Coordinates of C-alpha atoms in Angstrom, one line a residue:
X1 CA 173.3 170.7 103.9
X2 CA 175.9 168.0 104.1
X3 CA 178.0 166.9 101.2
X4 CA 176.4 163.4 101.6
X5 CA 173.0 164.8 100.9
X6 CA 174.2 167.1 98.1
X7 CA 175.5 164.2 95.9
X8 CA 172.2 162.4 95.2
X9 CA 170.4 165.7 94.7
X10 CA 173.0 166.9 92.2
X11 CA 172.8 163.5 90.4
X12 CA 169.0 163.8 90.3
X13 CA 169.2 167.3 89.0
X14 CA 171.7 166.2 86.3
X15 CA 169.4 163.3 85.3
X16 CA 166.4 165.6 85.1
X17 CA 168.4 168.1 83.1
X18 CA 169.6 165.4 80.7
X19 CA 166.0 164.2 80.3
X20 CA 164.7 167.7 79.7
X21 CA 167.4 168.3 77.1
X22 CA 166.4 165.2 75.3
X23 CA 162.7 166.2 75.4
X24 CA 163.5 169.7 74.3
X25 CA 165.7 168.4 71.5
X26 CA 163.1 166.1 70.0
X27 CA 160.1 168.3 70.6
X28 CA 160.9 170.4 67.5
X29 CA 161.2 167.2 65.5
X30 CA 158.0 165.9 66.9
X31 CA 156.1 168.9 65.6
X32 CA 157.2 168.0 62.1
X33 CA 154.9 165.0 62.4
X34 CA 151.6 166.7 61.5
X35 CA 148.1 165.8 60.2
X36 CA 148.3 167.7 56.9
X37 CA 151.4 166.0 55.5
X38 CA 150.3 162.6 56.9
X39 CA 146.9 162.9 55.1
X40 CA 148.6 164.0 51.9
X41 CA 150.9 161.0 51.8
X42 CA 148.0 158.6 52.6
X43 CA 145.8 160.1 50.0
X44 CA 148.4 159.8 47.3
X45 CA 149.6 156.3 48.2
X46 CA 146.0 155.0 48.5
X47 CA 144.7 156.7 45.4
X48 CA 143.3 154.8 42.4
X49 CA 146.2 156.2 40.4
X50 CA 148.6 153.9 42.4
X51 CA 146.4 150.9 41.4
X52 CA 146.7 149.1 44.8
X53 CA 150.5 149.1 44.9
X54 CA 151.1 145.5 43.8
X55 CA 154.6 144.5 43.0
X56 CA 155.5 144.1 39.3
X57 CA 152.8 146.6 38.3
X58 CA 152.6 150.3 37.3
X59 CA 151.5 150.7 40.9
X60 CA 154.9 149.6 42.2
X61 CA 156.7 152.0 39.8
X62 CA 154.5 154.9 41.0
X63 CA 155.0 154.0 44.7
X64 CA 158.7 153.4 44.8
X65 CA 159.5 156.6 42.8
X66 CA 157.3 158.6 45.1
X67 CA 159.1 157.2 48.2
X68 CA 162.5 157.7 46.8
X69 CA 161.7 161.3 45.8
X70 CA 160.4 162.0 49.3
X71 CA 163.6 160.6 50.9
X72 CA 165.8 162.6 48.5
X73 CA 163.9 165.8 49.2
X74 CA 164.4 165.3 52.9
X75 CA 168.2 165.1 52.3
X76 CA 168.5 161.5 53.5
X77 CA 171.3 159.4 52.0
X78 CA 170.5 156.5 49.7
X79 CA 170.3 153.4 51.9
X80 CA 171.8 150.9 49.4
X81 CA 175.1 152.3 48.3
X82 CA 174.3 155.1 45.9
X83 CA 170.7 153.9 45.4
X84 CA 167.4 154.3 47.3
X85 CA 166.4 150.9 45.9
X86 CA 167.2 147.3 46.8
X87 CA 166.3 144.9 44.1
X88 CA 164.3 141.9 45.3
X89 CA 164.1 139.1 42.7
X90 CA 160.7 137.5 42.8
X91 CA 158.5 135.2 40.7
X92 CA 154.8 135.8 40.1
X93 CA 152.8 132.7 39.8
X94 CA 149.1 132.8 38.8
X95 CA 147.9 129.3 39.7
X96 CA 144.5 128.2 38.4
X97 CA 143.1 124.8 39.2
X98 CA 141.9 123.1 36.1
X99 CA 138.8 121.7 37.8
X100 CA 137.0 121.2 41.1
X101 CA 138.9 119.5 43.9
X102 CA 137.4 116.0 43.9
X103 CA 137.9 113.7 46.9
X104 CA 137.3 110.0 46.2
X105 CA 136.8 107.0 48.4
X106 CA 135.1 103.6 48.5
X107 CA 132.0 105.3 49.7
X108 CA 131.7 107.8 46.9
X109 CA 133.2 111.2 46.2
X110 CA 133.0 114.9 47.2
X111 CA 133.4 117.7 44.7
X112 CA 134.7 121.1 46.1
X113 CA 134.2 124.3 44.2
X114 CA 137.1 126.6 43.6
X115 CA 137.0 129.8 45.7
X116 CA 133.7 128.7 47.4
X117 CA 135.0 125.6 49.1
X118 CA 138.8 125.5 48.4
X119 CA 141.7 127.5 47.1
X120 CA 144.9 125.9 45.8
X121 CA 148.2 127.0 44.3
X122 CA 151.8 125.9 43.9
X123 CA 155.1 127.6 44.6
X124 CA 156.9 125.4 42.1
X125 CA 158.0 127.4 39.1
X126 CA 156.7 125.2 36.3
X127 CA 153.9 125.5 33.8
X128 CA 151.8 122.8 35.2
X129 CA 151.6 120.7 38.4
X130 CA 149.7 117.4 38.6
X131 CA 148.8 115.7 41.9
X132 CA 147.4 112.3 41.0
X133 CA 145.6 109.9 43.4
X134 CA 147.4 111.4 46.4
X135 CA 146.2 109.6 49.7
X136 CA 144.8 112.0 52.2
X137 CA 145.9 112.0 55.8
X138 CA 144.7 114.2 58.7
X139 CA 147.7 115.3 60.6
X140 CA 146.2 117.4 63.4
X141 CA 147.8 120.8 63.6
X142 CA 150.7 119.8 61.4
X143 CA 153.2 120.7 64.0
X144 CA 156.6 119.4 65.1
X145 CA 157.6 121.3 68.3
X146 CA 160.2 119.4 70.4
X147 CA 160.2 122.1 73.1
X148 CA 156.5 121.4 73.7
X149 CA 156.9 117.6 73.3
X150 CA 154.6 117.8 70.3
X151 CA 154.8 115.9 67.0
X152 CA 151.8 115.6 64.7
X153 CA 153.8 113.6 62.1
X154 CA 155.0 110.9 64.5
X155 CA 155.1 107.5 62.8
X156 CA 153.9 109.0 59.5
X157 CA 155.6 108.8 56.1
X158 CA 153.9 111.5 54.0
X159 CA 155.8 111.1 50.8
X160 CA 153.3 111.2 47.9
X161 CA 150.5 112.1 50.3
X162 CA 148.4 115.2 51.0
X163 CA 148.1 116.2 54.6
X164 CA 145.1 118.1 55.9
X165 CA 145.9 120.2 59.0
X166 CA 144.2 122.7 61.3
X167 CA 145.0 126.4 61.5
X168 CA 146.5 127.9 64.7
X169 CA 148.1 125.8 67.4
X170 CA 146.7 123.6 70.3
X171 CA 146.9 126.5 72.8
X172 CA 143.9 128.1 71.0
X173 CA 141.7 125.3 72.2
X174 CA 143.5 124.4 75.4
X175 CA 145.1 127.3 77.4
X176 CA 147.4 124.8 79.2
X177 CA 149.2 123.9 75.9
X178 CA 151.9 125.9 74.1
X179 CA 151.5 129.6 75.0
X180 CA 147.7 129.3 75.6
X181 CA 145.7 131.8 73.6
X182 CA 148.9 133.5 72.4
X183 CA 149.7 132.0 69.1
X184 CA 153.2 130.7 68.5
X185 CA 154.7 130.6 65.1
X186 CA 153.7 126.9 64.9
X187 CA 150.1 128.2 64.4
X188 CA 150.8 130.3 61.4
X189 CA 149.7 129.1 57.9
X190 CA 153.2 129.8 56.6
X191 CA 154.7 127.3 59.1
X192 CA 152.1 124.6 58.2
X193 CA 153.3 124.8 54.6
X194 CA 157.0 124.8 55.5
X195 CA 156.7 121.8 57.8
X196 CA 154.7 119.7 55.4
X197 CA 157.4 120.4 52.8
X198 CA 160.1 119.4 55.3
X199 CA 158.2 116.2 55.9
X200 CA 158.2 115.5 52.1
X201 CA 154.4 115.8 51.5
X202 CA 153.1 116.2 48.0
X203 CA 150.3 118.4 49.2
X204 CA 149.1 120.3 52.3
X205 CA 145.6 121.7 52.9
X206 CA 144.7 123.9 55.8
X207 CA 141.2 123.8 57.3
X208 CA 140.0 127.3 57.7
X209 CA 138.1 128.4 60.8
X210 CA 137.3 132.1 61.3
X211 CA 138.1 132.4 65.0
X212 CA 141.2 130.3 64.9
X213 CA 142.5 132.1 61.7
X214 CA 141.3 135.5 63.0
X215 CA 139.9 136.4 59.6
X216 CA 136.9 135.1 57.5
X217 CA 137.0 132.9 54.5
X218 CA 136.6 135.9 52.1
X219 CA 140.1 137.0 53.1
X220 CA 141.5 133.6 52.1
X221 CA 139.5 133.7 48.9
X222 CA 140.6 137.2 47.9
X223 CA 144.3 136.5 48.7
X224 CA 144.4 133.3 46.7
X225 CA 142.2 134.3 43.7
X226 CA 145.0 136.3 42.1
X227 CA 148.6 135.8 41.3
X228 CA 151.0 135.2 44.2
X229 CA 154.6 136.3 44.6
X230 CA 157.5 134.4 46.0
X231 CA 161.2 135.0 46.3
X232 CA 163.2 133.4 43.6
X233 CA 165.2 130.3 44.7
X234 CA 168.0 128.3 43.1
X235 CA 165.7 125.2 42.8
X236 CA 162.6 127.1 41.6
X237 CA 160.8 126.0 44.8
X238 CA 161.0 122.3 44.0
X239 CA 161.6 121.7 47.7
X240 CA 158.1 122.9 48.5
X241 CA 155.0 120.8 48.4
X242 CA 153.4 120.6 44.9
X243 CA 150.1 121.7 46.2
X244 CA 149.3 124.2 48.9
X245 CA 145.8 125.3 49.8
X246 CA 142.9 125.8 52.1
X247 CA 139.4 124.3 52.5
X248 CA 136.4 125.7 54.3
X249 CA 135.1 124.2 57.6
X250 CA 132.0 122.9 55.7
X251 CA 134.3 121.2 53.1
X252 CA 136.3 119.6 55.9
X253 CA 133.2 118.2 57.5
X254 CA 132.1 116.7 54.1
X255 CA 135.5 115.0 53.7
X256 CA 135.5 113.5 57.2
X257 CA 131.9 112.2 56.6
X258 CA 133.0 110.6 53.3
X259 CA 135.9 109.0 55.2
X260 CA 133.4 107.6 57.8
X261 CA 135.1 109.6 60.5
X262 CA 133.3 112.0 62.9
X263 CA 134.3 115.7 62.5
X264 CA 135.1 115.4 66.3
X265 CA 138.5 114.2 65.1
X266 CA 139.4 117.9 64.9
X267 CA 138.9 118.2 68.7
X268 CA 140.8 115.0 69.4
X269 CA 143.8 116.5 67.7
X270 CA 144.3 118.8 70.7
X271 CA 146.1 116.1 72.7
X272 CA 149.8 115.2 72.7
X273 CA 148.9 111.5 72.1
X274 CA 147.0 112.2 68.9
X275 CA 148.3 110.2 66.0
X276 CA 147.7 111.1 62.3
X277 CA 144.7 109.5 60.7
X278 CA 144.7 107.9 57.2
X279 CA 141.4 108.9 55.7
X280 CA 141.5 106.2 53.1
X281 CA 140.6 108.8 50.5
X282 CA 142.5 110.1 47.5
X283 CA 142.5 113.4 45.6
X284 CA 143.8 114.6 42.3
X285 CA 144.3 118.1 41.0
X286 CA 145.9 119.8 38.0
X287 CA 147.1 123.3 38.5
X288 CA 148.1 125.5 35.5
X289 CA 150.5 128.3 36.1
X290 CA 151.2 131.6 34.4
X291 CA 154.7 132.6 35.5
X292 CA 156.6 135.8 35.4
X293 CA 160.0 136.4 36.9
X294 CA 160.8 139.9 37.7
X295 CA 162.4 142.2 40.2
X296 CA 160.5 144.2 42.9
X297 CA 162.1 146.8 45.1
X298 CA 162.6 147.7 48.7
X299 CA 163.1 151.5 49.2
X300 CA 165.5 152.6 51.8
X301 CA 167.2 155.8 53.0
X302 CA 169.6 156.4 55.9
X303 CA 170.4 159.2 58.3
X304 CA 174.0 158.5 59.3
X305 CA 174.9 158.4 62.9
X306 CA 177.3 161.0 64.3
X307 CA 179.2 158.7 66.7
X308 CA 178.4 155.1 65.9
X309 CA 177.3 155.1 62.3
X310 CA 177.8 151.4 61.9
X311 CA 175.1 150.8 64.5
X312 CA 171.5 151.2 63.3
X313 CA 167.9 151.7 64.4
X314 CA 165.5 150.5 61.7
X315 CA 162.0 151.8 61.0
X316 CA 160.1 149.6 58.6
X317 CA 156.8 149.7 56.8
X318 CA 155.6 147.7 53.8
X319 CA 154.5 149.8 50.8
X320 CA 152.7 147.0 48.9
X321 CA 149.1 145.8 48.7
X322 CA 147.0 143.6 46.4
X323 CA 146.7 145.7 43.3
X324 CA 143.8 145.1 41.0
X325 CA 141.9 141.9 41.8
X326 CA 138.5 140.2 42.0
X327 CA 135.8 142.9 41.9
X328 CA 133.7 143.5 45.0
X329 CA 130.5 145.6 44.5
X330 CA 132.0 146.8 41.2
X331 CA 135.3 147.9 42.6
X332 CA 138.5 146.0 41.7
X333 CA 141.2 148.3 43.1
X334 CA 142.5 147.1 46.4
X335 CA 143.8 150.5 47.6
X336 CA 145.2 149.4 50.9
X337 CA 144.6 152.8 52.6
X338 CA 144.9 151.5 56.2
X339 CA 147.0 148.5 55.1
X340 CA 149.5 150.0 54.7
X341 CA 149.4 153.5 53.2
X342 CA 149.1 154.6 56.9
X343 CA 152.3 152.9 57.9
X344 CA 154.2 154.0 54.8
X345 CA 153.0 157.6 55.3
X346 CA 154.0 157.3 59.0
X347 CA 157.5 156.2 57.9
X348 CA 157.8 159.3 55.8
X349 CA 156.7 161.4 58.8
X350 CA 159.3 159.8 61.0
X351 CA 162.0 160.4 58.4
X352 CA 160.9 164.1 58.3
X353 CA 161.1 164.3 62.1
X354 CA 164.6 162.9 62.3
X355 CA 165.9 165.3 59.7
X356 CA 164.5 168.2 61.8
X357 CA 166.8 167.3 64.8
X358 CA 169.3 170.0 65.6
X359 CA 172.0 167.3 65.8
X360 CA 172.1 163.9 64.1
X361 CA 171.7 161.0 66.5
X362 CA 174.6 158.9 67.7
X363 CA 173.5 155.9 65.7
X364 CA 172.3 155.7 62.2
X365 CA 168.6 155.5 61.4
X366 CA 167.4 153.4 58.5
X367 CA 164.0 154.1 56.9
X368 CA 163.0 150.8 55.1
X369 CA 159.9 150.5 53.0
X370 CA 159.6 146.9 51.9
X371 CA 157.8 145.1 49.2
X372 CA 155.9 141.8 49.2
X373 CA 154.6 141.9 52.8
X374 CA 151.1 140.8 51.7
X375 CA 152.6 137.8 49.8
X376 CA 154.5 136.5 52.9
X377 CA 156.8 139.2 54.2
X378 CA 159.0 138.8 51.2
X379 CA 160.8 142.2 51.1
X380 CA 161.8 142.1 54.7
X381 CA 162.9 138.5 54.4
X382 CA 165.1 139.5 51.5
X383 CA 166.5 142.5 53.5
X384 CA 167.2 140.3 56.5
X385 CA 169.3 137.9 54.3
X386 CA 170.9 140.8 52.3
X387 CA 171.2 143.5 54.9
X388 CA 172.9 146.9 54.3
X389 CA 173.9 147.0 58.0
X390 CA 175.3 143.9 59.8
X391 CA 172.4 142.2 61.6
X392 CA 174.4 142.2 64.9
X393 CA 174.7 146.0 64.6
X394 CA 171.0 146.6 64.1
X395 CA 169.7 147.7 67.5
X396 CA 166.0 147.1 66.8
X397 CA 163.3 147.2 64.2
X398 CA 160.3 149.5 64.8
X399 CA 157.6 148.4 62.4
X400 CA 154.5 150.4 61.2
X401 CA 151.6 148.4 59.8
X402 CA 147.9 149.3 60.0
X403 CA 147.7 152.5 62.1
X404 CA 144.9 154.0 64.1
X405 CA 142.3 155.8 62.0
X406 CA 139.6 156.5 64.7
X407 CA 141.2 159.0 67.1
X408 CA 143.2 159.3 70.3
X409 CA 143.3 156.6 72.9
X410 CA 144.6 156.5 76.5
X411 CA 146.6 153.4 75.7
X412 CA 148.6 151.8 73.0
X413 CA 148.7 148.1 72.0
X414 CA 152.2 146.4 72.0
X415 CA 151.8 143.4 69.8
X416 CA 153.9 140.5 71.2
X417 CA 154.2 142.3 74.6
X418 CA 156.6 140.3 76.8
X419 CA 159.0 139.4 74.0
X420 CA 161.8 142.0 74.6
X421 CA 162.9 145.1 76.5
X422 CA 161.4 147.3 73.8
X423 CA 158.2 146.9 75.9
X424 CA 159.8 149.2 78.5
X425 CA 160.9 151.8 75.8
X426 CA 157.3 151.9 74.6
X427 CA 156.0 152.2 78.1
X428 CA 158.2 155.1 79.0
X429 CA 157.3 156.9 75.7
X430 CA 153.6 156.3 76.4
X431 CA 153.9 157.6 79.9
X432 CA 155.5 160.8 78.6
X433 CA 152.2 161.1 76.6
X434 CA 150.2 160.3 79.8
X435 CA 149.2 157.0 78.3
X436 CA 149.9 153.3 79.0
X437 CA 150.6 150.2 77.1
X438 CA 148.6 147.0 76.8
X439 CA 149.0 143.6 75.1
X440 CA 147.0 142.8 72.0
X441 CA 143.4 141.8 72.7
X442 CA 143.5 138.6 70.6
X443 CA 147.0 137.1 70.8
X444 CA 145.5 133.9 69.3
X445 CA 145.7 135.8 65.9
X446 CA 149.5 135.5 65.8
X447 CA 149.9 139.1 65.0
X448 CA 153.5 139.2 66.1
X449 CA 154.3 136.8 63.2
X450 CA 152.3 138.7 60.6
X451 CA 154.4 141.7 59.8
X452 CA 157.9 142.6 58.7
X453 CA 159.6 142.9 62.1
X454 CA 159.2 139.1 62.3
X455 CA 162.0 138.6 59.8
X456 CA 164.3 140.7 62.0
X457 CA 163.2 138.7 65.0
X458 CA 164.2 135.5 63.3
X459 CA 167.7 137.0 62.9
X460 CA 167.8 138.0 66.6
X461 CA 166.9 141.7 66.3
X462 CA 164.1 142.8 68.7
X463 CA 161.1 144.2 67.0
X464 CA 158.5 146.7 68.2
X465 CA 155.1 146.5 66.6
X466 CA 152.2 148.5 67.9
X467 CA 148.5 148.5 67.2
X468 CA 145.7 150.9 68.0
X469 CA 144.7 151.4 71.6
X470 CA 141.4 150.2 73.0
X471 CA 140.4 153.0 75.4
X472 CA 139.3 155.7 73.1
X473 CA 139.1 159.3 74.5
X474 CA 135.5 160.6 74.4
X475 CA 133.9 157.2 73.7
X476 CA 132.4 154.5 75.8
X477 CA 134.2 151.3 76.7
X478 CA 134.4 148.9 73.8
X479 CA 134.0 151.5 71.1
X480 CA 137.6 151.4 69.9
X481 CA 137.6 147.6 69.8
X482 CA 134.5 147.7 67.7
X483 CA 136.2 150.1 65.2
X484 CA 139.1 147.6 64.8
X485 CA 136.7 144.7 64.5
X486 CA 134.6 146.5 61.9
X487 CA 137.7 147.2 59.8
X488 CA 138.8 143.6 60.0
X489 CA 135.3 142.4 59.1
X490 CA 134.4 144.9 56.4
X491 CA 137.5 146.4 54.8
X492 CA 140.6 144.4 55.6
X493 CA 142.2 143.1 52.3
X494 CA 139.2 144.3 50.3
X495 CA 138.6 147.1 47.8
X496 CA 136.7 148.9 50.7
X497 CA 140.0 149.8 52.4
X498 CA 140.0 153.3 51.0
X499 CA 141.0 156.7 52.4
X500 CA 137.9 158.6 53.5
X501 CA 139.0 161.8 55.1
X502 CA 135.5 162.6 56.3
X503 CA 135.4 159.5 58.6
X504 CA 139.0 159.2 59.6
X505 CA 140.4 160.9 62.7
X506 CA 144.2 161.2 62.4
X507 CA 144.8 162.5 65.9
X508 CA 145.4 159.0 67.4
X509 CA 147.7 158.1 64.5
X510 CA 149.7 161.2 65.0
X511 CA 150.2 160.4 68.7
X512 CA 151.2 156.8 67.9
X513 CA 153.8 157.9 65.3
X514 CA 155.2 160.4 67.8
X515 CA 155.5 157.7 70.4
X516 CA 157.5 155.6 67.9
X517 CA 159.7 158.6 67.2
X518 CA 160.4 158.9 70.9
X519 CA 161.3 155.2 71.2
X520 CA 163.6 155.3 68.1
X521 CA 165.2 158.6 69.2
X522 CA 166.2 157.2 72.5
X523 CA 167.5 154.0 71.0
X524 CA 169.5 156.0 68.5
X525 CA 171.3 158.0 71.3
X526 CA 172.2 155.0 73.5
X527 CA 175.2 152.6 73.4
X528 CA 173.4 149.5 74.8
X529 CA 171.3 147.0 72.9
X530 CA 167.7 146.0 74.0
X531 CA 167.5 142.4 74.9
X532 CA 165.0 139.6 74.4
X533 CA 163.2 138.5 77.6
X534 CA 163.4 135.1 79.2
X535 CA 160.9 132.8 77.5
X536 CA 161.1 134.4 74.1
X537 CA 161.8 132.0 71.4
X538 CA 164.0 134.6 69.7
X539 CA 166.5 135.1 72.6
X540 CA 168.9 132.4 71.4
X541 CA 169.1 134.0 67.9
X542 CA 170.6 137.3 69.4
X543 CA 173.3 135.3 71.2

């Protein structure tokens, strides 16, 4: 054999050996991720004793002490100096409208019932907010997006007015607009409220529609019938609109009919040349607030890197849920077993696995369990603005939220697939499990913007967020999708989200967590940083 032929063969053998060493090194750790400890963590976190894990409650105290104790037992270092806790100053506001929402015009009035037809609250930290005779304007999708040559507020002065806007973005109705069926951040309800405030509106009301929102009215109702949490701000949120809320599709139809305008106006809002419509109606609403300022907590632990400890791979999962709220069929504890006791338990399993490595990784690994996700990604927002590692040294955030409870699949869903090079890391890890990766089935739901990796993305840090696969082993086509759909329809954000060992199959969850370990392990050993892909709205932030 010639020396010319020997060189590539030797290189190939070296590469194979290096790969096998990596697999052999992490295989012992992977075995530490097991069903019995995973089930134990879920059963404890989702128990009635933890009271639904709402911030500012006994449920928070139980949860964060449990997590800190687990991290300490594993020998992980505190992630915030000498503490496993990062204080997150928040304000709890329980907003209660004093009456029905009455819409008045020259042709009469419409009265909307609280919770049945509308929900409303305020972020302003004051005992009472009064919106008096505020003119109503329909502002399409409520979007200002220069890169798409789109401005729903063009020519409109909304000071003193209340804008009514559609959920999602125009791509949901017309695949040639924005990113088509893949929701952009402009489609999220959080953006609608932010933009209305920037425009100076007194109030902003979103029209709910189940398909466009990707969840039914009952999810809006349950989320807005209790107190809501916000990060504390220097101006006590006076920069936000006085009134934020939602109305049902039927309520919107009644309002347009009162205005003498066809509900078809909602379809006409899909075009770039749409201009906001003055409805010649007015509304008034008094909102009374019960306010409590307090401090919630992120829980964080770190495994220091052996070679580049200042660089960091983050695993994140939110520990919070909705606590005790409106009873449904006699049950008032929102246990949050799937959302997100599964992800929190998975975080503990990953922490265990990394501590079982024969040698620590080159980079540090941060295990971050955040608060306030259900209230608007508050804990991760706080961490992203008060990081314990420099944001330009954070390699990636691997986020766990709502894991697979129905068994093994031949694939794994990468939510926001196409955003960054983490897609390829996930694909390689999946292939080592003889699996493949797929994009989310309903990108119009805006799932990439709905969990904690999003706050890292806004700072330029790529995020990997997975969902259950759709090709279930041992079941017919479509079965896995129906399991996910049934969860969203029957248990999501309701007291029915409980841990039921008899019906859960943890094998798929185990495989998914092991895949995430594989991804994070390889990231922790490298010296390069994964990049955003061309076309990602977050690429500029990394630069």
